[in-house]
Short mmCIF file of C-alpha atoms and ligand atoms in Angstrom, two decimals:
data_model
loop_
_atom_site.label_atom_id
_atom_site.label_comp_id
_atom_site.label_asym_id
_atom_site.label_seq_id
_atom_site.Cartn_x
_atom_site.Cartn_y
_atom_site.Cartn_z
CA MET A 28 97.60 -47.20 123.53
CA SER A 29 97.65 -50.50 121.61
CA THR A 30 97.61 -50.25 117.83
CA THR A 31 95.56 -52.44 115.51
CA THR A 32 97.23 -53.49 112.27
CA ILE A 33 95.04 -53.56 109.17
CA GLY A 34 96.39 -56.17 106.75
CA HIS A 35 95.39 -57.57 103.38
CA LEU A 36 92.90 -60.30 102.44
CA ILE A 37 94.63 -62.69 100.08
CA GLY A 38 93.51 -66.20 99.17
CA GLY A 39 90.85 -66.11 101.89
CA HIS A 40 93.22 -65.13 104.71
CA ILE A 41 94.23 -61.91 106.39
CA VAL A 42 97.97 -61.49 105.88
CA THR A 43 100.24 -58.96 107.55
CA PRO A 44 103.63 -59.06 105.83
CA ALA A 45 106.39 -56.86 107.24
CA GLY A 46 106.83 -53.57 105.43
CA ARG A 47 105.56 -50.01 105.19
CA SER A 48 102.44 -48.83 107.00
CA GLN A 49 100.68 -45.58 107.84
CA PRO A 50 98.31 -44.46 110.60
CA VAL A 51 94.54 -44.45 110.20
CA TYR A 52 93.01 -41.55 112.12
CA ASN A 53 89.67 -41.10 113.81
CA PRO A 54 88.81 -37.68 112.37
CA ALA A 55 86.54 -36.83 115.30
CA THR A 56 89.39 -37.16 117.80
CA GLY A 57 92.53 -36.74 115.71
CA GLN A 58 93.85 -39.95 117.31
CA ALA A 59 95.32 -42.89 115.40
CA ASP A 60 95.01 -46.29 117.07
CA LYS A 61 95.28 -48.23 113.80
CA GLN A 62 98.03 -48.73 111.24
CA VAL A 63 97.24 -49.84 107.70
CA LEU A 64 99.83 -51.87 105.82
CA LEU A 65 100.95 -50.50 102.46
CA ALA A 66 101.44 -53.41 100.08
CA GLU A 67 104.70 -53.79 98.22
CA VAL A 68 104.87 -55.20 94.68
CA ALA A 69 105.31 -58.80 95.87
CA THR A 70 102.15 -58.69 98.02
CA VAL A 71 100.04 -57.30 95.17
CA GLU A 72 101.48 -59.94 92.83
CA GLU A 73 100.53 -62.62 95.35
CA ALA A 74 96.96 -61.28 95.39
CA ILE A 75 96.84 -61.30 91.58
CA ALA A 76 98.22 -64.87 91.54
CA ASN A 77 95.48 -65.95 93.96
CA ALA A 78 92.82 -64.30 91.80
CA GLN A 79 94.28 -65.94 88.71
CA ALA A 80 94.29 -69.38 90.37
CA ALA A 81 90.68 -69.02 91.53
CA TYR A 82 89.46 -67.89 88.10
CA PRO A 83 88.95 -71.15 86.12
CA ALA A 84 86.71 -72.80 88.71
CA TRP A 85 84.80 -69.61 89.47
CA ARG A 86 84.26 -68.85 85.77
CA ASN A 87 82.73 -72.31 85.36
CA THR A 88 80.53 -72.01 88.46
CA PRO A 89 76.91 -71.68 87.27
CA PRO A 90 75.76 -68.05 87.41
CA LEU A 91 72.90 -69.02 89.72
CA LYS A 92 75.36 -70.36 92.30
CA ARG A 93 77.45 -67.21 92.01
CA ALA A 94 74.30 -65.14 92.43
CA ARG A 95 73.31 -67.03 95.58
CA VAL A 96 76.54 -65.87 97.22
CA MET A 97 75.41 -62.31 96.52
CA SER A 98 71.99 -62.99 98.06
CA LYS A 99 73.66 -64.38 101.16
CA LEU A 100 76.05 -61.42 101.31
CA LYS A 101 73.08 -59.03 101.19
CA GLU A 102 71.67 -60.76 104.28
CA LEU A 103 75.00 -60.59 106.10
CA LEU A 104 75.47 -56.91 105.28
CA GLU A 105 72.04 -56.19 106.73
CA GLN A 106 72.83 -58.20 109.85
CA HIS A 107 76.18 -56.43 110.32
CA ALA A 108 74.90 -52.95 109.53
CA ASP A 109 75.66 -51.45 112.96
CA GLU A 110 79.20 -52.83 112.99
CA LEU A 111 79.92 -51.60 109.45
CA CYS A 112 78.48 -48.13 110.06
CA ALA A 113 80.55 -47.81 113.25
CA LEU A 114 83.70 -48.65 111.24
CA ILE A 115 82.81 -46.13 108.53
CA THR A 116 82.17 -43.35 111.05
CA ALA A 117 85.30 -44.13 113.08
CA GLU A 118 87.59 -43.64 110.06
CA HIS A 119 85.66 -41.40 107.64
CA GLY A 120 83.84 -39.25 110.19
CA LYS A 121 80.39 -39.09 108.56
CA VAL A 122 77.38 -39.29 110.87
CA LEU A 123 76.02 -42.79 111.50
CA GLY A 124 72.74 -42.13 109.68
CA ASP A 125 74.69 -41.13 106.59
CA ALA A 126 76.89 -44.24 106.90
CA LEU A 127 73.70 -46.31 106.93
CA GLY A 128 72.52 -44.57 103.75
CA GLU A 129 75.83 -45.43 102.10
CA LEU A 130 75.58 -49.05 103.23
CA GLN A 131 72.01 -49.31 101.94
CA ARG A 132 73.01 -48.04 98.48
CA GLY A 133 75.87 -50.55 98.50
CA ILE A 134 73.51 -53.39 99.42
CA GLU A 135 71.31 -52.45 96.46
CA ASN A 136 74.29 -53.06 94.17
CA VAL A 137 74.84 -56.49 95.75
CA GLU A 138 71.14 -57.19 95.18
CA TYR A 139 71.49 -56.18 91.52
CA ALA A 140 74.50 -58.50 91.16
CA SER A 141 72.31 -61.33 92.43
CA TYR A 142 70.27 -60.97 89.19
CA ALA A 143 73.35 -62.11 87.23
CA PRO A 144 71.75 -65.20 85.67
CA GLU A 145 69.07 -62.99 84.12
CA LEU A 146 71.57 -60.29 83.09
CA LEU A 147 73.97 -62.79 81.47
CA LYS A 148 71.36 -64.62 79.38
CA GLY A 149 72.73 -63.24 76.12
CA GLU A 150 71.01 -62.77 72.78
CA HIS A 151 69.86 -65.49 70.42
CA SER A 152 68.69 -65.47 66.79
CA LYS A 153 67.40 -68.58 65.10
CA ASN A 154 67.69 -69.09 61.32
CA VAL A 155 69.99 -66.17 60.54
CA GLY A 156 70.63 -68.24 57.35
CA PRO A 157 69.50 -71.64 56.16
CA SER A 158 69.73 -73.89 59.23
CA ILE A 159 72.05 -71.37 60.83
CA ASP A 160 71.57 -70.03 64.35
CA SER A 161 73.56 -67.25 65.95
CA TRP A 162 73.92 -66.03 69.50
CA SER A 163 75.93 -63.60 71.56
CA GLU A 164 77.12 -64.57 75.01
CA PHE A 165 78.90 -62.49 77.61
CA GLN A 166 82.04 -64.13 78.90
CA ALA A 167 84.08 -63.18 81.94
CA LEU A 168 87.34 -61.29 81.41
CA GLY A 169 89.56 -62.92 84.05
CA VAL A 170 91.20 -61.00 86.88
CA CYS A 171 89.74 -57.51 87.35
CA ALA A 172 90.94 -54.78 89.72
CA GLY A 173 89.22 -51.95 91.57
CA ILE A 174 90.71 -48.83 93.16
CA SER A 175 88.38 -46.86 95.40
CA PRO A 176 88.26 -43.44 97.13
CA PHE A 177 87.92 -42.59 100.83
CA ASN A 178 84.52 -40.98 100.71
CA PHE A 179 82.36 -44.12 100.32
CA PRO A 180 84.50 -46.93 101.74
CA VAL A 181 81.64 -49.45 101.64
CA MET A 182 79.46 -48.29 98.76
CA VAL A 183 81.97 -47.59 95.99
CA PRO A 184 83.77 -50.97 96.29
CA LEU A 185 80.29 -52.53 96.15
CA TRP A 186 79.73 -50.70 92.81
CA MET A 187 82.65 -52.75 91.50
CA TRP A 188 83.45 -56.23 92.69
CA PRO A 189 79.98 -57.80 93.28
CA MET A 190 79.01 -57.37 89.62
CA ALA A 191 82.49 -58.36 88.46
CA VAL A 192 82.47 -61.63 90.40
CA ALA A 193 78.80 -62.33 89.65
CA CYS A 194 79.84 -62.20 85.96
CA GLY A 195 82.49 -64.89 86.64
CA ASN A 196 85.60 -62.76 87.11
CA THR A 197 87.93 -62.75 90.08
CA PHE A 198 89.02 -59.52 91.70
CA VAL A 199 91.75 -57.56 93.47
CA LEU A 200 90.49 -54.49 95.32
CA LYS A 201 92.69 -51.61 96.50
CA PRO A 202 90.62 -49.49 98.93
CA SER A 203 91.49 -46.02 100.18
CA GLU A 204 94.32 -46.15 102.70
CA ARG A 205 92.57 -43.42 104.71
CA ASP A 206 89.58 -45.53 105.86
CA PRO A 207 90.18 -49.18 104.91
CA SER A 208 88.54 -51.14 107.77
CA SER A 209 84.90 -51.23 106.63
CA THR A 210 85.93 -52.22 103.09
CA LEU A 211 87.99 -55.12 104.43
CA ARG A 212 85.18 -56.22 106.78
CA VAL A 213 82.73 -56.41 103.86
CA ALA A 214 85.21 -58.65 102.00
CA GLN A 215 85.38 -60.95 105.02
CA LEU A 216 81.59 -61.14 105.05
CA ALA A 217 81.71 -62.13 101.37
CA LEU A 218 83.89 -65.10 102.33
CA GLN A 219 81.38 -65.98 105.02
CA ALA A 220 78.64 -65.76 102.38
CA GLY A 221 80.40 -68.50 100.42
CA LEU A 222 82.71 -66.67 98.03
CA PRO A 223 85.59 -69.12 97.44
CA PRO A 224 89.04 -67.99 98.65
CA GLY A 225 90.94 -66.04 96.02
CA VAL A 226 87.84 -64.83 94.13
CA LEU A 227 88.01 -61.50 95.99
CA ASN A 228 91.32 -60.23 97.35
CA VAL A 229 91.92 -56.93 99.09
CA VAL A 230 95.30 -55.23 99.13
CA ASN A 231 95.77 -52.08 101.14
CA GLY A 232 98.29 -49.61 99.90
CA ASP A 233 99.23 -46.56 97.91
CA LYS A 234 100.64 -45.75 94.48
CA THR A 235 102.97 -48.78 94.59
CA ALA A 236 99.97 -51.13 94.85
CA VAL A 237 98.00 -49.23 92.21
CA ASP A 238 100.88 -49.19 89.72
CA THR A 239 101.45 -52.92 90.20
CA LEU A 240 97.80 -53.56 89.31
CA LEU A 241 98.04 -51.25 86.30
CA HIS A 242 101.17 -52.88 84.91
CA ASP A 243 100.54 -56.59 85.56
CA PRO A 244 99.42 -58.35 82.35
CA ARG A 245 97.23 -60.79 84.32
CA VAL A 246 94.85 -57.93 85.23
CA LYS A 247 92.39 -57.52 82.36
CA ALA A 248 90.23 -54.62 83.53
CA VAL A 249 90.46 -51.77 86.04
CA SER A 250 87.64 -49.80 87.66
CA PHE A 251 88.69 -46.60 89.38
CA VAL A 252 86.79 -43.98 91.38
CA GLY A 253 88.62 -40.97 92.82
CA SER A 254 89.92 -37.54 91.89
CA THR A 255 90.29 -36.41 88.26
CA PRO A 256 94.11 -36.16 88.06
CA ILE A 257 94.46 -39.74 89.33
CA ALA A 258 91.52 -40.95 87.19
CA GLU A 259 93.21 -39.56 84.10
CA TYR A 260 96.49 -41.23 85.06
CA ILE A 261 94.77 -44.59 85.71
CA TYR A 262 92.94 -44.40 82.39
CA SER A 263 95.98 -43.60 80.26
CA GLU A 264 98.33 -45.96 82.10
CA GLY A 265 95.80 -48.81 82.14
CA CYS A 266 94.96 -48.39 78.44
CA LYS A 267 98.67 -48.24 77.60
CA HIS A 268 99.01 -51.66 79.23
CA GLY A 269 96.14 -53.10 77.21
CA LYS A 270 93.47 -53.10 79.87
CA ARG A 271 89.83 -52.16 79.76
CA VAL A 272 89.51 -49.12 82.05
CA GLN A 273 86.70 -47.06 83.51
CA ALA A 274 87.92 -44.18 85.69
CA LEU A 275 85.41 -41.94 87.45
CA GLY A 276 86.81 -38.61 88.58
CA GLY A 277 85.96 -35.45 90.47
CA ALA A 278 83.05 -33.05 90.28
CA LYS A 279 81.78 -29.54 90.83
CA ASN A 280 78.01 -29.87 90.70
CA HIS A 281 75.82 -26.83 90.11
CA ALA A 282 72.23 -26.47 91.31
CA VAL A 283 70.16 -23.98 89.33
CA VAL A 284 67.41 -22.23 91.27
CA MET A 285 64.79 -20.63 89.04
CA PRO A 286 62.69 -17.61 90.14
CA ASP A 287 59.54 -19.78 90.22
CA ALA A 288 61.06 -22.49 92.45
CA ASP A 289 59.62 -23.41 95.83
CA ILE A 290 62.46 -21.64 97.65
CA ALA A 291 61.87 -23.19 101.09
CA ASN A 292 62.01 -26.70 99.63
CA ALA A 293 65.01 -25.83 97.48
CA VAL A 294 66.87 -24.46 100.52
CA ASN A 295 66.17 -27.63 102.53
CA ALA A 296 67.35 -29.79 99.66
CA LEU A 297 70.48 -27.68 99.17
CA MET A 298 71.41 -27.92 102.86
CA GLY A 299 71.63 -31.72 102.71
CA ALA A 300 73.30 -31.73 99.31
CA ALA A 301 75.94 -29.15 100.26
CA TYR A 302 76.74 -30.08 103.84
CA GLY A 303 75.71 -33.76 104.13
CA SER A 304 78.81 -35.91 104.67
CA CYS A 305 80.71 -32.63 105.18
CA GLY A 306 80.51 -32.01 101.43
CA GLU A 307 82.72 -35.05 100.78
CA ARG A 308 80.51 -36.53 98.06
CA CYS A 309 81.13 -36.52 94.33
CA MET A 310 77.42 -35.72 93.93
CA ALA A 311 77.46 -32.94 96.55
CA ILE A 312 76.25 -29.50 95.51
CA PRO A 313 79.02 -26.94 96.16
CA LEU A 314 77.54 -24.30 93.79
CA VAL A 315 74.11 -22.72 93.54
CA VAL A 316 73.32 -20.72 90.43
CA ALA A 317 70.50 -18.35 91.32
CA VAL A 318 68.54 -16.99 88.35
CA GLY A 319 67.68 -13.37 89.21
CA ASP A 320 68.84 -11.29 92.15
CA ALA A 321 65.57 -11.76 94.08
CA THR A 322 66.11 -15.55 93.87
CA GLY A 323 69.72 -15.12 95.02
CA ASP A 324 68.67 -12.98 98.00
CA ALA A 325 65.96 -15.46 99.06
CA VAL A 326 68.26 -18.51 98.73
CA VAL A 327 71.12 -16.89 100.66
CA ALA A 328 68.77 -15.74 103.44
CA GLY A 329 67.19 -19.20 103.65
CA LEU A 330 70.55 -21.01 103.73
CA LYS A 331 71.93 -18.64 106.36
CA ALA A 332 68.94 -19.30 108.62
CA GLU A 333 69.20 -23.08 108.18
CA ILE A 334 72.98 -23.16 108.76
CA ALA A 335 72.41 -21.44 112.11
CA LYS A 336 70.36 -24.49 113.18
CA MET A 337 72.95 -27.08 112.14
CA LYS A 338 74.74 -29.19 114.70
CA VAL A 339 78.31 -30.22 113.93
CA GLY A 340 80.05 -32.86 116.04
CA PRO A 341 81.22 -36.46 116.15
CA GLY A 342 79.42 -38.76 113.74
CA THR A 343 78.60 -41.11 116.61
CA ASP A 344 76.29 -38.47 118.16
CA SER A 345 72.94 -39.05 116.51
CA SER A 346 71.89 -35.44 117.10
CA CYS A 347 74.64 -34.15 114.77
CA ASP A 348 73.97 -33.18 111.15
CA MET A 349 77.59 -33.09 110.07
CA GLY A 350 80.82 -34.69 111.24
CA PRO A 351 84.49 -33.79 110.71
CA LEU A 352 86.55 -33.78 107.52
CA VAL A 353 88.46 -36.97 106.85
CA THR A 354 92.07 -36.00 107.68
CA LYS A 355 94.09 -33.04 108.93
CA PRO A 356 95.68 -32.38 105.49
CA HIS A 357 92.21 -32.36 103.92
CA PHE A 358 90.94 -30.03 106.67
CA ASP A 359 93.83 -27.64 105.96
CA LYS A 360 93.14 -27.79 102.22
CA VAL A 361 89.42 -27.01 102.60
CA LYS A 362 90.07 -24.22 105.10
CA GLY A 363 92.65 -22.83 102.66
CA TYR A 364 89.97 -22.61 99.99
CA VAL A 365 87.78 -20.54 102.32
CA ASP A 366 90.72 -18.16 102.90
CA GLN A 367 91.23 -18.08 99.14
CA GLY A 368 87.56 -17.25 98.45
CA VAL A 369 87.77 -14.28 100.83
CA ALA A 370 90.97 -13.11 99.16
CA GLU A 371 89.35 -13.45 95.73
CA GLY A 372 86.53 -11.13 96.77
CA ALA A 373 83.56 -13.46 97.26
CA THR A 374 81.26 -12.49 100.15
CA LEU A 375 81.65 -14.91 103.07
CA VAL A 376 78.11 -14.90 104.50
CA VAL A 377 78.71 -17.73 106.99
CA ASP A 378 82.22 -18.45 108.26
CA GLY A 379 82.67 -21.90 109.81
CA ARG A 380 86.44 -21.63 110.24
CA SER A 381 86.42 -20.88 113.95
CA LEU A 382 84.10 -23.73 114.95
CA LYS A 383 85.14 -25.64 118.08
CA VAL A 384 83.47 -28.86 119.16
CA PRO A 385 83.79 -29.18 122.97
CA GLY A 386 85.59 -32.37 123.96
CA HIS A 387 86.85 -32.83 120.39
CA GLU A 388 89.42 -30.06 120.13
CA ASP A 389 91.78 -32.25 118.09
CA GLY A 390 89.10 -33.34 115.61
CA TYR A 391 89.02 -32.03 112.03
CA PHE A 392 85.80 -30.04 112.37
CA LEU A 393 85.00 -27.18 110.02
CA GLY A 394 81.67 -25.43 110.30
CA ALA A 395 79.45 -24.89 107.27
CA CYS A 396 80.67 -22.01 105.09
CA LEU A 397 78.53 -20.01 102.67
CA PHE A 398 79.81 -17.63 100.00
CA ASP A 399 77.69 -15.22 97.98
CA HIS A 400 78.71 -13.42 94.77
CA VAL A 401 81.03 -16.20 93.64
CA LYS A 402 82.35 -15.54 90.12
CA PRO A 403 83.40 -18.10 87.49
CA GLY A 404 87.02 -16.90 87.40
CA MET A 405 87.58 -17.67 91.09
CA ARG A 406 89.38 -20.80 92.25
CA ILE A 407 86.54 -21.57 94.68
CA TYR A 408 84.29 -21.71 91.59
CA GLN A 409 86.58 -23.74 89.34
CA GLU A 410 88.15 -26.29 91.67
CA GLU A 411 86.70 -29.19 93.60
CA ILE A 412 86.90 -28.28 97.30
CA PHE A 413 85.27 -31.45 98.72
CA GLY A 414 84.24 -29.83 101.97
CA PRO A 415 81.33 -27.95 103.61
CA VAL A 416 81.70 -24.87 101.42
CA LEU A 417 78.75 -23.68 99.33
CA GLY A 418 79.02 -20.81 96.87
CA VAL A 419 76.18 -18.82 95.30
CA VAL A 420 76.61 -17.47 91.77
CA ARG A 421 74.08 -14.98 90.46
CA VAL A 422 72.96 -14.92 86.80
CA LYS A 423 70.11 -13.33 84.88
CA THR A 424 68.74 -16.19 82.76
CA LEU A 425 68.48 -19.97 82.62
CA GLN A 426 70.59 -19.96 79.46
CA GLU A 427 73.35 -18.06 81.29
CA ALA A 428 73.23 -20.68 84.07
CA MET A 429 73.41 -23.51 81.53
CA ASP A 430 76.31 -21.90 79.68
CA LEU A 431 78.26 -21.74 82.95
CA ILE A 432 77.61 -25.40 83.70
CA ASP A 433 78.51 -26.48 80.18
CA ALA A 434 81.76 -24.50 80.27
CA HIS A 435 82.92 -26.17 83.50
CA GLU A 436 85.54 -28.91 83.21
CA TYR A 437 83.45 -31.36 85.28
CA GLY A 438 80.09 -32.82 84.32
CA ASN A 439 79.17 -35.28 87.04
CA GLY A 440 75.79 -34.13 88.42
CA THR A 441 73.52 -31.10 88.30
CA CYS A 442 69.97 -30.20 89.17
CA ILE A 443 67.33 -27.56 88.61
CA PHE A 444 64.74 -26.31 91.07
CA THR A 445 61.68 -25.02 89.25
CA ARG A 446 57.92 -25.38 88.84
CA ASP A 447 58.21 -24.83 85.09
CA GLY A 448 58.05 -28.11 83.15
CA GLU A 449 59.22 -26.50 79.93
CA ALA A 450 62.36 -25.09 81.59
CA ALA A 451 63.06 -28.42 83.30
CA ARG A 452 62.67 -30.33 80.05
CA TYR A 453 64.94 -27.94 78.16
CA PHE A 454 67.52 -28.21 80.95
CA THR A 455 67.54 -32.02 81.11
CA ASP A 456 67.62 -32.30 77.32
CA HIS A 457 70.54 -29.95 76.66
CA ILE A 458 72.79 -29.77 79.71
CA GLN A 459 76.25 -31.34 79.25
CA VAL A 460 76.23 -33.36 82.47
CA GLY A 461 75.84 -37.11 83.07
CA MET A 462 73.34 -37.19 85.96
CA VAL A 463 70.57 -34.60 86.19
CA GLY A 464 67.94 -33.90 88.84
CA VAL A 465 64.70 -31.96 88.63
CA ASN A 466 63.86 -30.78 92.14
CA VAL A 467 66.12 -33.68 93.23
CA PRO A 468 69.45 -32.37 94.58
CA LEU A 469 71.43 -35.63 94.55
CA PRO A 470 70.31 -37.50 91.42
CA VAL A 471 72.36 -40.62 92.19
CA PRO A 472 71.02 -43.34 89.89
CA VAL A 473 69.55 -46.43 91.57
CA ALA A 474 71.43 -49.74 91.27
CA TYR A 475 69.54 -50.86 88.15
CA HIS A 476 70.57 -47.77 86.19
CA SER A 477 74.26 -46.82 85.90
CA PHE A 478 76.36 -44.06 87.46
CA GLY A 479 78.72 -41.77 85.61
CA GLY A 480 79.52 -38.20 84.68
CA TRP A 481 80.50 -36.46 81.46
CA LYS A 482 83.52 -34.41 80.49
CA ARG A 483 86.45 -34.74 82.94
CA SER A 484 84.32 -36.56 85.52
CA LEU A 485 84.67 -39.89 83.67
CA PHE A 486 87.38 -41.42 81.52
CA GLY A 487 86.17 -44.43 79.57
CA ASP A 488 83.00 -45.42 77.79
CA LEU A 489 80.91 -47.32 80.29
CA HIS A 490 79.44 -46.02 83.52
CA ALA A 491 79.69 -47.72 86.91
CA TYR A 492 77.28 -50.40 88.21
CA GLY A 493 73.90 -51.33 86.75
CA PRO A 494 73.59 -52.53 83.14
CA ASP A 495 76.85 -50.84 82.07
CA ALA A 496 78.75 -52.91 84.66
CA VAL A 497 77.54 -56.14 83.06
CA ARG A 498 79.04 -54.94 79.79
CA PHE A 499 82.21 -53.62 81.43
CA TYR A 500 82.99 -56.87 83.24
CA THR A 501 82.24 -59.18 80.27
CA LYS A 502 83.37 -59.69 76.70
CA ARG A 503 80.80 -60.32 74.02
CA LYS A 504 81.37 -63.44 71.95
CA THR A 505 79.10 -64.12 68.97
CA ILE A 506 78.77 -67.69 67.76
CA THR A 507 77.23 -68.71 64.45
CA GLN A 508 76.51 -72.41 63.96
CA ARG A 509 75.12 -74.76 61.39
CA TRP A 510 74.55 -78.47 61.68
CA PRO A 511 74.06 -79.64 58.10
CA SER A 512 71.63 -82.51 57.72
CA ALA A 513 73.34 -85.77 56.93
CA GLY A 514 73.72 -86.32 53.22
CA VAL A 515 73.04 -82.71 52.22
CA ARG A 516 75.96 -81.43 50.16
CA GLU A 517 76.44 -77.76 49.42
CA GLY A 518 78.52 -76.14 46.71
CA THR A 519 81.47 -73.90 47.42
CA ILE A 520 80.54 -70.21 47.72
CA PHE A 521 83.28 -67.66 47.12
CA SER A 522 81.24 -64.51 47.73
CA PHE A 523 80.97 -62.96 51.19
CA PRO A 524 78.14 -64.67 53.15
CA SER A 525 74.93 -62.62 53.04
CA SER A 526 71.20 -63.17 53.21
CA ARG A 527 70.73 -62.04 49.61
P1 NAD B 17 92.11 -39.93 95.30
O1 NAD B 17 92.14 -39.76 93.83
O2 NAD B 17 93.11 -39.22 96.13
O3 NAD B 17 92.32 -41.50 95.65
C1 NAD B 17 91.55 -42.50 95.05
C2 NAD B 17 92.35 -43.79 95.02
O4 NAD B 17 93.52 -43.60 94.23
C3 NAD B 17 92.82 -44.24 96.40
O5 NAD B 17 92.67 -45.64 96.51
C4 NAD B 17 94.28 -43.83 96.43
O6 NAD B 17 95.08 -44.69 97.21
C5 NAD B 17 94.69 -43.93 94.98
N1 NAD B 17 95.75 -42.97 94.63
C6 NAD B 17 95.93 -41.74 95.17
N2 NAD B 17 96.99 -41.13 94.60
C7 NAD B 17 97.48 -41.98 93.67
C8 NAD B 17 98.56 -41.92 92.74
N3 NAD B 17 99.35 -40.85 92.66
N4 NAD B 17 98.75 -42.97 91.92
C9 NAD B 17 97.96 -44.05 91.99
N5 NAD B 17 96.91 -44.17 92.85
C10 NAD B 17 96.67 -43.16 93.69
O7 NAD B 17 90.62 -39.63 95.77
P2 NAD B 17 90.06 -39.53 97.25
O8 NAD B 17 90.56 -38.28 97.88
O9 NAD B 17 90.23 -40.81 97.97
O10 NAD B 17 88.49 -39.37 96.95
C11 NAD B 17 87.88 -38.15 96.68
C12 NAD B 17 87.79 -37.91 95.20
O11 NAD B 17 87.05 -38.96 94.60
C13 NAD B 17 87.03 -36.64 94.85
O12 NAD B 17 87.68 -36.02 93.77
C14 NAD B 17 85.66 -37.13 94.43
O13 NAD B 17 84.95 -36.29 93.56
C15 NAD B 17 86.02 -38.41 93.77
N6 NAD B 17 84.88 -39.33 93.72
C16 NAD B 17 84.28 -39.49 92.51
C17 NAD B 17 83.19 -40.32 92.40
C18 NAD B 17 82.51 -40.52 91.09
O14 NAD B 17 81.70 -41.40 91.00
N7 NAD B 17 82.81 -39.76 90.06
C19 NAD B 17 82.70 -40.99 93.54
C20 NAD B 17 83.34 -40.80 94.75
C21 NAD B 17 84.45 -39.96 94.83
#
């Protein structure tokens, strides 16, 4: 079997320097016919140097021209949708329809970046003093870096670099080494759309590449999305080296089901939110908090019936609802959590551990698993599993449900299913979570809002994409100017300037 080598995109060219590499697996087959290069320090430094060299001209390119590249990229992404989705599915495993959803959300971020001239207009005040005008403008930072996770290889990088470059920065992106091909292909399409060489560089790699980005003084800002331990490391290490950092971490999202909820609709919504993309979403719902035992019984019965109808298989088969997990180590980890939940005393209502997909015996397929009577002290309650494992916790009141959510270390997303407006309003007002849904299981903000969790789901002050990204990728400069009329002489003033 011939092996494809996945290199880096530096200065507008794919480069394949000799050095370390690792296999990229197709999770539906367990086969690896690709090797991804793992950049050494020198390769990352070359990418940073290219970004640095491209910066002055790109910074001075009118925002409208930068925005037009984004408009062209949007067109190209739409034209290449089938190719990109096939690449996502071949390395991540998610079903093609889900890959298309990811691509679409990514395209919306490119579209938002194409509004850069409007978003960068700044703020102006005339006559802040006698003949004095003042304005704030938003200037680019320089070279920015992005480090992205495996679970959205197209969308998450598109949360980062399009807005950064539309604001006049140049960029070095370090995608996940587990499924790098679609990310790299999008970067090539950006070149085709007219992005000058060096404005966007992609280095594949591991901790060596990440640490080089974190330590190099030419990198001014770092955006990270991934697990919480790494997010915390990136935030502290990046800040220590004087960079602006936003680091989005892991999640354990709870869905509250109230006794008055439309249970059939809630169950349908929970199925997609728990098992879509094999549970490998930071906005997935791995926990249901049922208020009242009757609600718990109805939800568990409904989920059990729906799971029986699910089809699990390769993501390329359009009749499948769920594909495989991303890698064998991740499969083993998720399966280990199911074993752990049983050992901890939760009731395993549906056991997907023995699932076999005919013709795909070496794929990393795990069937949907459902636990009832999950308790807050259990590891399957506390820890992020990131797989098709849904647990039901039973409580007596909404307040008890909210106390559980607030006590959890993560605060990425949550939702409530109810017909009671007062309960929904109380929940959205008080819950300590960054993104909240009411009868919406995956409340992922659209591109013109911003995305981010609370507590240990986000390190940093600004959320990803949308208006917060304009602020993250620019520095405010405020200019105050006076042009005294010829011949007008003013006395010296020693007091602090004021409008008194
Ligand atoms: P991960 O943390 O293992 O990897 C993320 C990135 O960090 C990758 O590019 C990886 O190469 C790099 N990395 C890994 N170990 C490193 C180390 N020791 N030092 C430096 N860099 C390192 O995450 P993942 O498994 O790729 O993605 C899944 C995780 O991402 C989940 O925890 C999920 O919740 C989270 N996630 C969060 C969001 C969000 O918006 N909050 C979105 C998507 C995914």
